[in-house]
Every structure is written in structure tokens, then in C-alpha cells.
């Protein structure tokens, strides 16, 4: 649903547009800036000189249909972790040929879904490979690879020692093992970690005669904290492209590079707008109450990394008093930020929680029984309401009358 056009002063997601959006759609409100996603995609894609290259947006971090289509139009495929991820992508108009599924612990219904929709898949264990082999003959699939030492506690993937058995299972059922997949871990900012994992992956891939692709997964680090550094994408892209070139030369043919970025494409584009409803000061501390909650956005106090918080319209310089941003429930952990420095704030002011484009709305829930916020995408001078605000009815919609 498209709303009225913004003036150019409003559309930069600055002070005016936050106020305009809050007035128009209410708060709490997720707002995504499409131009930042386009920019992030462009920079990400440009650092990998290796060809062929496939970039599959990890829809797990934000399945907003407008964003999925925007990235599809830029040339991205989709990475799915679950059948629900794939379903959301298909419903957004992404063809199954552009979806890569790298999942774990699939049951019979999951396999049926993947096969019915013709999805490419990277499997996580020999048992899962046997399951697929029993259902599908004469095609190909990839395997997720354990990139850490066996004793390290990492549960993902098969080991090098298991690859010969995997090849046997595949051969006996007329399948080809055409790729290896890795996942270095979420929000990895150290390029050395990726490169060491890649080297192990590349070495293991020597065992696969039918190798067509290496899939490096996602987890490319985002700088959530003011002083933190994101993964140096330029250096990373160059190093990986050089390694891929070496690998192709060794094998005497091209090998496709697949990447599954999530947060690095969309995190910085998202904000959660909240309205201040109450301010208290006591014991040298300030408690700012807002109209949102950790049910709307999973933050540090419950699970998630720290998120920057700032007023949409700052009233001068930060005050010399620690401030907690308190959610609108009595849950002991309902803090959207703790001990932060903010300027004076008053009831009615807007606060903007930054970098919530990834794992923000996606991890919101009905916990604490506050309906989930609406989502809007600001694209140039247009504003699109992409997800309606929930109602109390939504909170009980799946309950049957008993
Ligand atoms: C296999 C795989 N690829 C990609 C991603 C996206 O990770 P990120 O958003 O950290 O880039 C995930 C996230 O869970 C994942 O499990």
C-alpha cells in the first residue's frame, strides 16, 4: 500500500520524516530506508571480482516482501534456512531456481516441501543425505561442512572424514555432490576467521570430483556499537576472490562462489521509532518509558546485540546521567537500552532505535502480549506501508474456541 509522497526534506529519514512517519502510521513503527539497502547491496556485490558469483539474501533476517523484491530486482537470489523462509520468498515472487536452501534437521514434510518446489539444497549430515537419496535419484545436492575442529562443539555440517561415505551414498543413488557450504557464525567481524574456514572448505572440496560451487554462507559482521568495526568487506572480497581464482586454476575449470549475506545488507537500513510516554529520575538515574517493548524488538537485555539508541529530535547535548529505556510492560528484562547517555527527553518525544533492519521485526513476538508494530519502507519520495500494525485479535488468532 503506497502512501503520499514525501517532500525531499522529509525523505532522508531525518528528523522531519521520523515525525511525519510517526504521525502518519503511529508508533512503535519499523521504518526501512530502501536507498541504504541498494547502497549496501551495491558495495557488497562490488568487492567480489570472482565470477560466476551468486548473492543470495538470507531472508531469515527480514522477510519484508518489499525488501525481498527490491533485492531480487538488484539481482540477488534468496537463501532459505527453513521451508518458511522459502515459502516467504516464493510468495514474494522469487523463482525457486533463485533460492538456495541450507538447512538442518529436515523432517519428511520439509523434504517433501523442498522436492515439490524444486529447491537447491545443502544438507547437514549423512543421515540427511541418506534421507534425500531415498527420495530423489539422479540429481545433485551440496553438503554443509564442519569448519571447526570436531571437538569444538560446532554442530553444523559433515567432517572431511565423512566425505568419502557421503560420496558413496550419493553414487549409490545416482546423485552428484556438487557443492560445499559453510557458515562461520553470526556477525563475524574478523576476516581471519572467514579465511581460515574458507581454506578448510577449499581443501575438503578437493575430495569432490563433481564440485561446481563453494557457498560461504553469511555472518558478515555489522558494526552495531558506535566504536566497533564491521568486517572489512573490501579486503575480504579481494582475499576470497584470489583464493577462488587459485582453486579454479588447480581444478582447471570454473567454480561458482555463493554468498548468503543477511544483516550486512539490511541491518543499517532499519529503525524502530518509539514514543516517550514517561520520564522519571531517581537515585542518579533516569528512566525513560516508551511505547514499545522487548516483545517488539529483541535487544541486548534479552538476547540480541546492543543497538544504538538516539532521539529522533535531540534536545541538545547528552545529559550527564545514565538513562534506561524502559519498555511498556513490567517484565524484569523489559529494557530497550541501559545506562545510555541521551539529551533531555520529554513525553511525546520520538526515539529511534537504529540498525534494526535485520533480526528486528523477524525476532519480534507475541511475548508480553503487545501487538507487533507496523512496517514501512521509505523508497525515494514514496512511503510504502508493507505490514499493518497488529491488533489484540492477532494475539489470539490461532487459538481455537474450546
Ligand atoms: C546458513 C546461513 N546463511 C546466512 C545467514 C545470514 O547471516 P547474517 O545475517 O549474519 O549475514 C544465516 C543466519 O542464520 C545462516 O544460518
Tab-separated table of C-alpha atoms and ligand atoms in Angstrom:
chain	number	residue	atom	x	y	z
A	1	UNK	CA	0.000	0.000	0.000
A	2	UNK	CA	1.589	3.285	-1.085
A	3	UNK	CA	1.097	6.443	0.955
A	4	UNK	CA	1.537	10.035	-0.129
A	5	UNK	CA	4.898	11.186	-1.430
A	6	UNK	CA	7.359	12.750	0.962
A	7	UNK	CA	8.950	16.084	0.278
A	8	UNK	CA	12.673	15.882	-0.316
A	9	UNK	CA	13.306	17.330	3.150
A	10	UNK	CA	11.298	14.505	4.646
A	11	UNK	CA	12.568	11.551	2.700
A	12	UNK	CA	16.076	11.368	4.126
A	13	UNK	CA	14.745	9.621	7.242
A	14	UNK	CA	15.937	12.578	9.211
A	15	UNK	CA	14.112	14.427	11.908
A	16	UNK	CA	11.155	15.600	9.831
A	17	UNK	CA	10.491	12.293	8.208
A	18	UNK	CA	10.577	10.427	11.527
A	19	UNK	CA	7.974	12.845	12.861
A	20	UNK	CA	5.922	12.587	9.678
A	21	UNK	CA	6.014	8.786	9.687
A	22	UNK	CA	5.131	8.569	13.388
A	23	UNK	CA	2.198	10.938	12.896
A	24	UNK	CA	1.009	9.108	9.833
A	25	UNK	CA	1.390	5.487	10.963
A	26	UNK	CA	1.713	5.686	14.760
A	27	UNK	CA	4.436	4.150	16.912
A	28	UNK	CA	6.093	1.802	17.582
A	29	UNK	CA	6.963	1.645	13.893
A	30	UNK	CA	9.611	-0.197	11.888
A	31	UNK	CA	10.987	2.019	9.127
A	32	UNK	CA	13.335	0.837	6.372
A	33	UNK	CA	15.262	3.117	4.070
A	34	UNK	CA	15.381	1.438	0.632
A	35	UNK	CA	18.261	3.608	-0.573
A	36	UNK	CA	20.520	2.239	2.148
A	37	UNK	CA	19.715	-1.325	1.101
A	38	UNK	CA	20.513	-0.517	-2.537
A	39	UNK	CA	23.771	1.077	-1.430
A	40	UNK	CA	24.705	-1.860	0.809
A	41	UNK	CA	23.938	-4.379	-1.942
A	42	UNK	CA	25.986	-2.409	-4.470
A	43	UNK	CA	29.010	-2.184	-2.191
A	44	UNK	CA	28.766	-5.822	-1.184
A	45	UNK	CA	28.485	-7.111	-4.758
A	46	UNK	CA	31.318	-4.902	-5.984
A	47	UNK	CA	34.016	-6.331	-3.702
A	48	UNK	CA	33.929	-9.858	-5.185
A	49	UNK	CA	35.625	-9.953	-8.561
A	50	UNK	CA	35.218	-13.730	-8.844
A	51	UNK	CA	32.821	-14.999	-11.495
A	52	UNK	CA	30.454	-16.776	-11.534
A	53	UNK	CA	29.101	-15.193	-8.369
A	54	UNK	CA	25.664	-15.702	-6.791
A	55	UNK	CA	24.470	-13.494	-3.925
A	56	UNK	CA	21.553	-14.958	-2.013
A	57	UNK	CA	19.945	-12.644	0.524
A	58	UNK	CA	19.378	-14.504	3.827
A	59	UNK	CA	15.662	-13.920	4.229
A	60	UNK	CA	15.795	-15.229	7.818
A	61	UNK	CA	16.845	-11.757	8.941
A	62	UNK	CA	13.912	-9.890	7.367
A	63	UNK	CA	11.215	-11.327	5.127
A	64	UNK	CA	9.592	-7.982	4.343
A	65	UNK	CA	8.223	-8.508	0.847
A	66	UNK	CA	9.171	-5.074	-0.426
A	67	UNK	CA	12.774	-5.630	0.645
A	68	UNK	CA	12.870	-9.128	-0.836
A	69	UNK	CA	11.611	-7.814	-4.177
A	70	UNK	CA	13.978	-4.867	-4.082
A	71	UNK	CA	16.933	-7.204	-3.626
A	72	UNK	CA	15.606	-9.625	-6.252
A	73	UNK	CA	15.403	-6.728	-8.713
A	74	UNK	CA	19.022	-5.876	-7.927
A	75	UNK	CA	19.997	-9.418	-8.928
A	76	UNK	CA	20.015	-11.257	-5.600
A	77	UNK	CA	18.656	-14.733	-5.049
A	78	UNK	CA	17.398	-15.895	-1.663
A	79	UNK	CA	18.982	-18.052	0.982
A	80	UNK	CA	16.472	-20.105	2.973
A	81	UNK	CA	17.099	-21.703	6.346
A	82	UNK	CA	13.649	-23.211	6.688
A	83	UNK	CA	10.704	-24.118	4.463
A	84	UNK	CA	9.015	-20.994	5.887
A	85	UNK	CA	11.884	-18.860	4.568
A	86	UNK	CA	11.498	-20.457	1.139
A	87	UNK	CA	7.711	-20.037	1.249
A	88	UNK	CA	8.043	-16.323	2.004
A	89	UNK	CA	10.491	-15.943	-0.895
A	90	UNK	CA	8.290	-17.842	-3.347
A	91	UNK	CA	5.263	-15.770	-2.279
A	92	UNK	CA	7.284	-12.594	-2.886
A	93	UNK	CA	7.807	-13.751	-6.466
A	94	UNK	CA	11.306	-15.195	-6.259
A	95	UNK	CA	11.590	-18.212	-8.597
A	96	UNK	CA	12.638	-21.497	-6.996
A	97	UNK	CA	15.713	-21.561	-9.255
A	98	UNK	CA	16.963	-18.454	-7.400
A	99	UNK	CA	16.615	-19.996	-3.933
A	100	UNK	CA	19.356	-21.901	-2.127
A	101	UNK	CA	18.296	-23.882	0.924
A	102	UNK	CA	20.999	-24.584	3.521
A	103	UNK	CA	19.090	-26.075	6.378
A	104	UNK	CA	19.478	-28.540	9.162
A	105	UNK	CA	17.460	-31.404	10.645
A	106	UNK	CA	14.815	-31.625	7.934
A	107	UNK	CA	11.924	-33.958	8.575
A	108	UNK	CA	9.824	-35.780	5.987
A	109	UNK	CA	7.479	-32.829	5.476
A	110	UNK	CA	10.456	-30.494	4.962
A	111	UNK	CA	11.936	-32.807	2.310
A	112	UNK	CA	8.561	-33.077	0.576
A	113	UNK	CA	8.321	-29.278	0.504
A	114	UNK	CA	11.825	-28.879	-0.958
A	115	UNK	CA	11.313	-31.523	-3.607
A	116	UNK	CA	7.854	-30.295	-4.572
A	117	UNK	CA	9.246	-26.806	-5.097
A	118	UNK	CA	12.461	-27.923	-6.819
A	119	UNK	CA	14.786	-26.121	-4.408
A	120	UNK	CA	18.569	-26.485	-4.399
A	121	UNK	CA	19.745	-27.809	-1.067
A	122	UNK	CA	22.848	-28.091	1.143
A	123	UNK	CA	22.376	-30.855	3.708
A	124	UNK	CA	23.831	-31.065	7.182
A	125	UNK	CA	24.558	-34.744	7.911
A	126	UNK	CA	24.992	-38.200	6.387
A	127	UNK	CA	21.570	-39.156	7.745
A	128	UNK	CA	20.003	-36.253	5.900
A	129	UNK	CA	21.852	-37.234	2.726
A	130	UNK	CA	20.510	-40.797	3.052
A	131	UNK	CA	17.008	-39.351	3.511
A	132	UNK	CA	17.299	-37.302	0.336
A	133	UNK	CA	18.906	-40.178	-1.576
A	134	UNK	CA	15.952	-42.392	-0.640
A	135	UNK	CA	13.576	-39.843	-2.153
A	136	UNK	CA	15.414	-38.445	-5.130
A	137	UNK	CA	17.516	-40.183	-7.751
A	138	UNK	CA	19.767	-38.799	-10.411
A	139	UNK	CA	20.120	-35.195	-9.306
A	140	UNK	CA	22.586	-33.158	-7.289
A	141	UNK	CA	22.936	-31.579	-3.877
A	142	UNK	CA	25.509	-29.922	-1.644
A	143	UNK	CA	26.688	-30.582	1.876
A	144	UNK	CA	27.267	-28.248	4.769
A	145	UNK	CA	30.821	-28.613	6.011
A	146	UNK	CA	32.148	-28.533	9.591
A	147	UNK	CA	34.657	-25.698	9.516
A	148	UNK	CA	35.887	-26.145	13.112
A	149	UNK	CA	37.701	-28.939	14.950
A	150	UNK	CA	35.489	-31.941	15.747
A	151	UNK	CA	35.800	-31.275	19.484
A	152	UNK	CA	34.874	-27.590	19.227
A	153	UNK	CA	31.154	-28.053	19.883
A	154	UNK	CA	30.093	-26.726	16.457
A	155	UNK	CA	27.096	-28.824	15.406
A	156	UNK	CA	26.905	-27.727	11.781
A	157	UNK	CA	27.976	-29.871	8.846
A	158	UNK	CA	29.843	-33.040	7.966
A	159	UNK	CA	33.575	-33.608	8.539
A	160	UNK	CA	36.275	-34.350	5.953
A	161	UNK	CA	36.376	-37.905	7.276
A	162	UNK	CA	32.695	-38.313	6.449
A	163	UNK	CA	33.027	-37.090	2.866
A	164	UNK	CA	34.081	-40.483	1.356
A	165	UNK	CA	30.960	-42.074	2.875
A	166	UNK	CA	28.874	-39.172	1.586
A	167	UNK	CA	30.255	-39.741	-1.907
A	168	UNK	CA	29.366	-43.428	-1.655
A	169	UNK	CA	25.775	-42.671	-0.581
A	170	UNK	CA	25.403	-40.211	-3.434
A	171	UNK	CA	26.948	-42.514	-6.037
A	172	UNK	CA	24.766	-45.456	-4.988
A	173	UNK	CA	21.652	-43.414	-5.540
A	174	UNK	CA	22.749	-41.734	-8.772
A	175	UNK	CA	23.216	-38.309	-7.160
A	176	UNK	CA	26.111	-35.894	-7.569
A	177	UNK	CA	27.661	-33.954	-4.680
A	178	UNK	CA	28.185	-30.639	-6.398
A	179	UNK	CA	28.992	-28.192	-3.619
A	180	UNK	CA	30.131	-27.442	-0.087
A	181	UNK	CA	28.617	-24.857	2.218
A	182	UNK	CA	29.996	-23.212	5.354
A	183	UNK	CA	28.688	-20.815	7.967
A	184	UNK	CA	31.323	-19.023	10.032
A	185	UNK	CA	28.872	-17.761	12.683
A	186	UNK	CA	26.687	-14.719	13.019
A	187	UNK	CA	28.169	-11.230	12.869
A	188	UNK	CA	31.763	-12.289	12.346
A	189	UNK	CA	33.966	-9.207	12.123
A	190	UNK	CA	37.359	-10.912	11.988
A	191	UNK	CA	38.323	-11.633	8.346
A	192	UNK	CA	40.884	-14.208	9.522
A	193	UNK	CA	38.073	-16.424	10.788
A	194	UNK	CA	36.432	-16.453	7.345
A	195	UNK	CA	39.667	-17.053	5.508
A	196	UNK	CA	40.721	-19.941	7.757
A	197	UNK	CA	37.278	-21.503	7.329
A	198	UNK	CA	37.412	-20.962	3.583
A	199	UNK	CA	40.805	-22.668	3.381
A	200	UNK	CA	39.460	-25.723	5.208
A	201	UNK	CA	36.402	-25.741	2.959
A	202	UNK	CA	38.504	-25.447	-0.192
A	203	UNK	CA	40.827	-28.238	0.941
A	204	UNK	CA	37.872	-30.537	1.658
A	205	UNK	CA	36.359	-29.692	-1.724
A	206	UNK	CA	39.336	-31.422	-3.398
A	207	UNK	CA	37.575	-34.670	-2.444
A	208	UNK	CA	34.528	-33.841	-4.579
A	209	UNK	CA	35.033	-34.746	-8.254
A	210	UNK	CA	31.758	-33.061	-9.283
A	211	UNK	CA	32.380	-29.765	-7.455
A	212	UNK	CA	30.503	-26.853	-9.014
A	213	UNK	CA	30.235	-24.336	-6.174
A	214	UNK	CA	31.519	-23.234	-2.791
A	215	UNK	CA	28.985	-21.458	-0.598
A	216	UNK	CA	30.497	-19.199	2.066
A	217	UNK	CA	27.263	-18.582	3.933
A	218	UNK	CA	26.618	-15.292	5.705
A	219	UNK	CA	27.504	-13.793	9.050
A	220	UNK	CA	29.447	-10.862	7.567
A	221	UNK	CA	29.980	-8.571	10.553
A	222	UNK	CA	27.926	-5.411	11.083
A	223	UNK	CA	29.073	-2.618	13.422
A	224	UNK	CA	26.237	-2.388	15.951
A	225	UNK	CA	28.231	-0.464	18.552
A	226	UNK	CA	29.484	3.052	17.975
A	227	UNK	CA	33.151	2.132	18.332
A	228	UNK	CA	33.073	-1.287	16.676
A	229	UNK	CA	34.418	-2.097	13.221
A	230	UNK	CA	32.405	-4.133	10.722
A	231	UNK	CA	34.038	-6.877	8.654
A	232	UNK	CA	36.381	-5.167	6.172
A	233	UNK	CA	34.453	-6.195	3.067
A	234	UNK	CA	36.958	-4.797	0.583
A	235	UNK	CA	39.854	-6.802	1.982
A	236	UNK	CA	37.621	-9.832	2.470
A	237	UNK	CA	36.225	-9.755	-1.082
A	238	UNK	CA	39.695	-9.423	-2.551
A	239	UNK	CA	41.150	-12.268	-0.467
A	240	UNK	CA	38.271	-14.630	-1.252
A	241	UNK	CA	38.327	-13.801	-4.959
A	242	UNK	CA	42.072	-14.521	-5.087
A	243	UNK	CA	41.559	-17.840	-3.310
A	244	UNK	CA	38.720	-18.784	-5.665
A	245	UNK	CA	40.943	-17.980	-8.652
A	246	UNK	CA	43.646	-20.282	-7.238
A	247	UNK	CA	41.115	-23.048	-6.669
A	248	UNK	CA	39.717	-22.777	-10.208
A	249	UNK	CA	43.204	-22.875	-11.628
A	250	UNK	CA	44.036	-26.022	-9.629
A	251	UNK	CA	40.883	-27.724	-10.857
A	252	UNK	CA	41.242	-26.463	-14.405
A	253	UNK	CA	37.660	-25.174	-14.537
A	254	UNK	CA	35.297	-22.591	-13.111
A	255	UNK	CA	33.744	-22.990	-9.645
A	256	UNK	CA	30.813	-20.807	-8.613
A	257	UNK	CA	31.053	-18.654	-5.491
A	258	UNK	CA	27.825	-18.367	-3.495
A	259	UNK	CA	27.323	-15.870	-0.648
A	260	UNK	CA	24.379	-15.558	1.730
A	261	UNK	CA	24.535	-12.099	3.326
A	262	UNK	CA	21.726	-11.073	5.673
A	263	UNK	CA	22.470	-8.385	8.229
A	264	UNK	CA	25.184	-6.742	6.190
A	265	UNK	CA	22.623	-5.818	3.507
A	266	UNK	CA	19.731	-4.638	5.633
A	267	UNK	CA	20.636	-4.041	9.304
A	268	UNK	CA	21.638	-0.402	8.957
A	269	UNK	CA	18.581	0.424	6.848
A	270	UNK	CA	16.102	-0.248	9.651
A	271	UNK	CA	14.926	1.896	12.567
A	272	UNK	CA	12.308	1.341	15.222
A	273	UNK	CA	10.503	4.568	16.092
A	274	UNK	CA	9.116	4.743	19.621
A	275	UNK	CA	7.349	7.494	21.531
A	276	UNK	CA	8.388	8.520	25.029
A	277	UNK	CA	5.437	8.232	27.408
A	278	UNK	CA	7.008	8.858	30.803
A	279	UNK	CA	10.266	10.144	32.321
A	280	UNK	CA	11.390	9.578	35.945
A	281	UNK	CA	14.605	10.431	37.741
A	282	UNK	CA	15.747	8.789	40.953
A	283	UNK	CA	18.977	7.767	42.640
A	284	UNK	CA	21.099	9.479	39.992
A	285	UNK	CA	19.458	7.555	37.166
A	286	UNK	CA	16.841	8.418	34.565
A	287	UNK	CA	14.110	6.020	33.469
A	288	UNK	CA	12.553	6.829	30.110
A	289	UNK	CA	9.384	4.847	29.418
A	290	UNK	CA	8.466	4.216	25.780
A	291	UNK	CA	5.519	2.728	23.902
A	292	UNK	CA	7.494	-0.347	22.774
A	293	UNK	CA	8.835	-3.478	24.411
A	294	UNK	CA	11.342	-6.302	24.049
A	295	UNK	CA	8.455	-8.274	22.552
A	296	UNK	CA	8.618	-5.878	19.578
A	297	UNK	CA	12.404	-5.998	19.200
A	298	UNK	CA	14.762	-8.485	20.792
A	299	UNK	CA	17.620	-6.485	22.301
A	300	UNK	CA	20.687	-6.956	24.442
A	301	UNK	CA	18.858	-7.351	27.749
A	302	UNK	CA	17.182	-10.479	26.419
A	303	UNK	CA	19.319	-11.890	23.648
A	304	UNK	CA	20.432	-9.661	20.862
A	305	UNK	CA	23.498	-7.474	20.356
A	306	UNK	CA	23.489	-3.924	21.512
A	307	UNK	CA	21.611	-1.395	19.361
A	308	UNK	CA	22.319	2.293	19.204
A	309	UNK	CA	19.522	4.424	20.595
A	310	UNK	CA	19.085	8.100	19.902
A	311	UNK	CA	16.354	10.696	19.930
A	312	UNK	CA	14.794	11.461	16.566
A	313	UNK	CA	14.890	15.149	17.504
A	314	UNK	CA	17.717	15.673	20.003
A	315	UNK	CA	17.196	18.425	22.580
A	316	UNK	CA	20.818	19.495	22.820
A	317	UNK	CA	23.745	17.556	24.181
A	318	UNK	CA	23.580	14.256	26.109
A	319	UNK	CA	22.882	14.780	29.811
A	320	UNK	CA	25.355	13.613	32.391
A	321	UNK	CA	23.053	10.956	33.792
A	322	UNK	CA	22.725	7.269	32.923
A	323	UNK	CA	19.415	6.545	31.219
A	324	UNK	CA	17.489	3.309	30.926
A	325	UNK	CA	14.924	2.999	28.136
A	326	UNK	CA	12.093	1.024	29.677
A	327	UNK	CA	9.508	-0.984	27.768
A	328	UNK	CA	5.786	-0.797	28.360
A	329	UNK	CA	5.474	-3.975	30.414
A	330	UNK	CA	6.556	-4.935	33.925
A	331	UNK	CA	8.778	-7.791	32.716
A	332	UNK	CA	12.066	-7.538	34.647
A	333	UNK	CA	14.131	-7.560	31.452
A	334	UNK	CA	11.986	-5.115	29.508
A	335	UNK	CA	14.730	-2.578	28.786
A	336	UNK	CA	15.392	-1.406	25.241
A	337	UNK	CA	18.634	0.185	26.349
A	338	UNK	CA	20.505	0.519	29.646
A	339	UNK	CA	22.892	3.118	31.020
A	340	UNK	CA	22.958	5.189	27.835
A	341	UNK	CA	23.547	8.960	27.544
A	342	UNK	CA	20.748	10.983	25.985
A	343	UNK	CA	19.806	14.656	25.885
A	344	UNK	CA	16.748	15.807	27.780
A	345	UNK	CA	13.653	13.912	26.644
A	346	UNK	CA	10.007	14.605	27.361
A	347	UNK	CA	6.789	12.633	26.961
A	348	UNK	CA	5.756	12.818	23.321
A	349	UNK	CA	9.343	12.843	22.007
A	350	UNK	CA	10.326	10.259	19.426
A	351	UNK	CA	13.221	7.863	19.951
A	352	UNK	CA	14.822	5.941	17.116
A	353	UNK	CA	16.397	2.553	17.738
A	354	UNK	CA	18.951	2.089	14.961
A	355	UNK	CA	20.306	-0.831	12.925
A	356	UNK	CA	17.206	-2.978	13.355
A	357	UNK	CA	16.732	-3.916	9.682
A	358	UNK	CA	17.984	-7.439	10.396
A	359	UNK	CA	16.621	-9.695	13.152
A	360	UNK	CA	14.366	-6.860	14.325
A	361	UNK	CA	10.813	-7.482	13.191
A	362	UNK	CA	11.894	-11.039	12.338
A	363	UNK	CA	12.509	-11.778	16.010
A	364	UNK	CA	9.581	-9.810	17.387
A	365	UNK	CA	6.930	-11.950	19.027
A	366	UNK	CA	3.728	-12.004	20.999
A	367	UNK	CA	5.718	-12.395	24.208
A	368	UNK	CA	4.272	-9.873	26.690
A	369	UNK	CA	1.145	-9.594	24.527
A	370	UNK	CA	1.787	-6.275	22.893
A	371	UNK	CA	0.663	-6.422	19.244
A	372	UNK	CA	3.543	-6.150	16.799
A	373	UNK	CA	4.333	-2.813	15.125
A	374	UNK	CA	3.633	-1.878	11.527
A	375	UNK	CA	6.458	-1.771	8.970
A	376	UNK	CA	7.003	0.911	6.342
A	377	UNK	CA	9.602	1.223	3.610
A	378	UNK	CA	10.721	4.674	2.525
A	379	UNK	CA	11.846	4.484	-1.099
A	380	UNK	CA	12.945	7.816	-2.522
A	381	UNK	CA	9.952	10.074	-2.134
A	382	UNK	CA	7.496	7.221	-1.663
A	383	UNK	CA	6.395	5.632	1.575
A	384	UNK	CA	5.009	2.095	1.495
A	385	UNK	CA	3.073	0.598	4.357
A	386	UNK	CA	4.220	-3.021	3.960
A	387	UNK	CA	2.965	-4.654	7.163
A	388	UNK	CA	-0.086	-3.499	9.073
A	389	UNK	CA	0.026	-2.923	12.807
A	390	UNK	CA	-1.324	-5.921	14.693
A	391	UNK	CA	-4.414	-5.814	16.874
A	392	UNK	CA	-5.401	-7.676	20.048
A	393	UNK	CA	-7.265	-10.084	17.751
A	394	UNK	CA	-3.925	-11.084	16.185
A	395	UNK	CA	-2.658	-12.074	19.623
A	396	UNK	CA	-5.247	-14.812	19.926
A	397	UNK	CA	-5.906	-15.505	16.237
A	398	UNK	CA	-4.539	-19.070	16.268
A	399	UNK	CA	-6.427	-20.149	19.381
A	400	UNK	CA	-9.405	-22.417	18.798
A	401	UNK	CA	-12.658	-21.959	20.655
A	402	UNK	CA	-12.652	-24.725	23.240
B	1	LIG	C1	23.276	-20.618	6.689
B	1	LIG	C2	23.098	-19.157	6.917
B	1	LIG	N1	23.461	-18.280	5.964
B	1	LIG	C3	23.313	-16.948	6.131
B	1	LIG	C4	22.768	-16.417	7.299
B	1	LIG	C5	22.673	-14.921	7.452
B	1	LIG	O1	23.541	-14.478	8.432
B	1	LIG	P1	23.834	-12.906	8.637
B	1	LIG	O2	22.544	-12.199	8.732
B	1	LIG	O3	24.590	-12.859	9.926
B	1	LIG	O4	24.638	-12.464	7.440
B	1	LIG	C6	22.362	-17.299	8.309
B	1	LIG	C7	21.781	-16.789	9.560
B	1	LIG	O5	21.324	-17.510	10.416
B	1	LIG	C8	22.531	-18.699	8.117
B	1	LIG	O6	22.197	-19.585	9.058
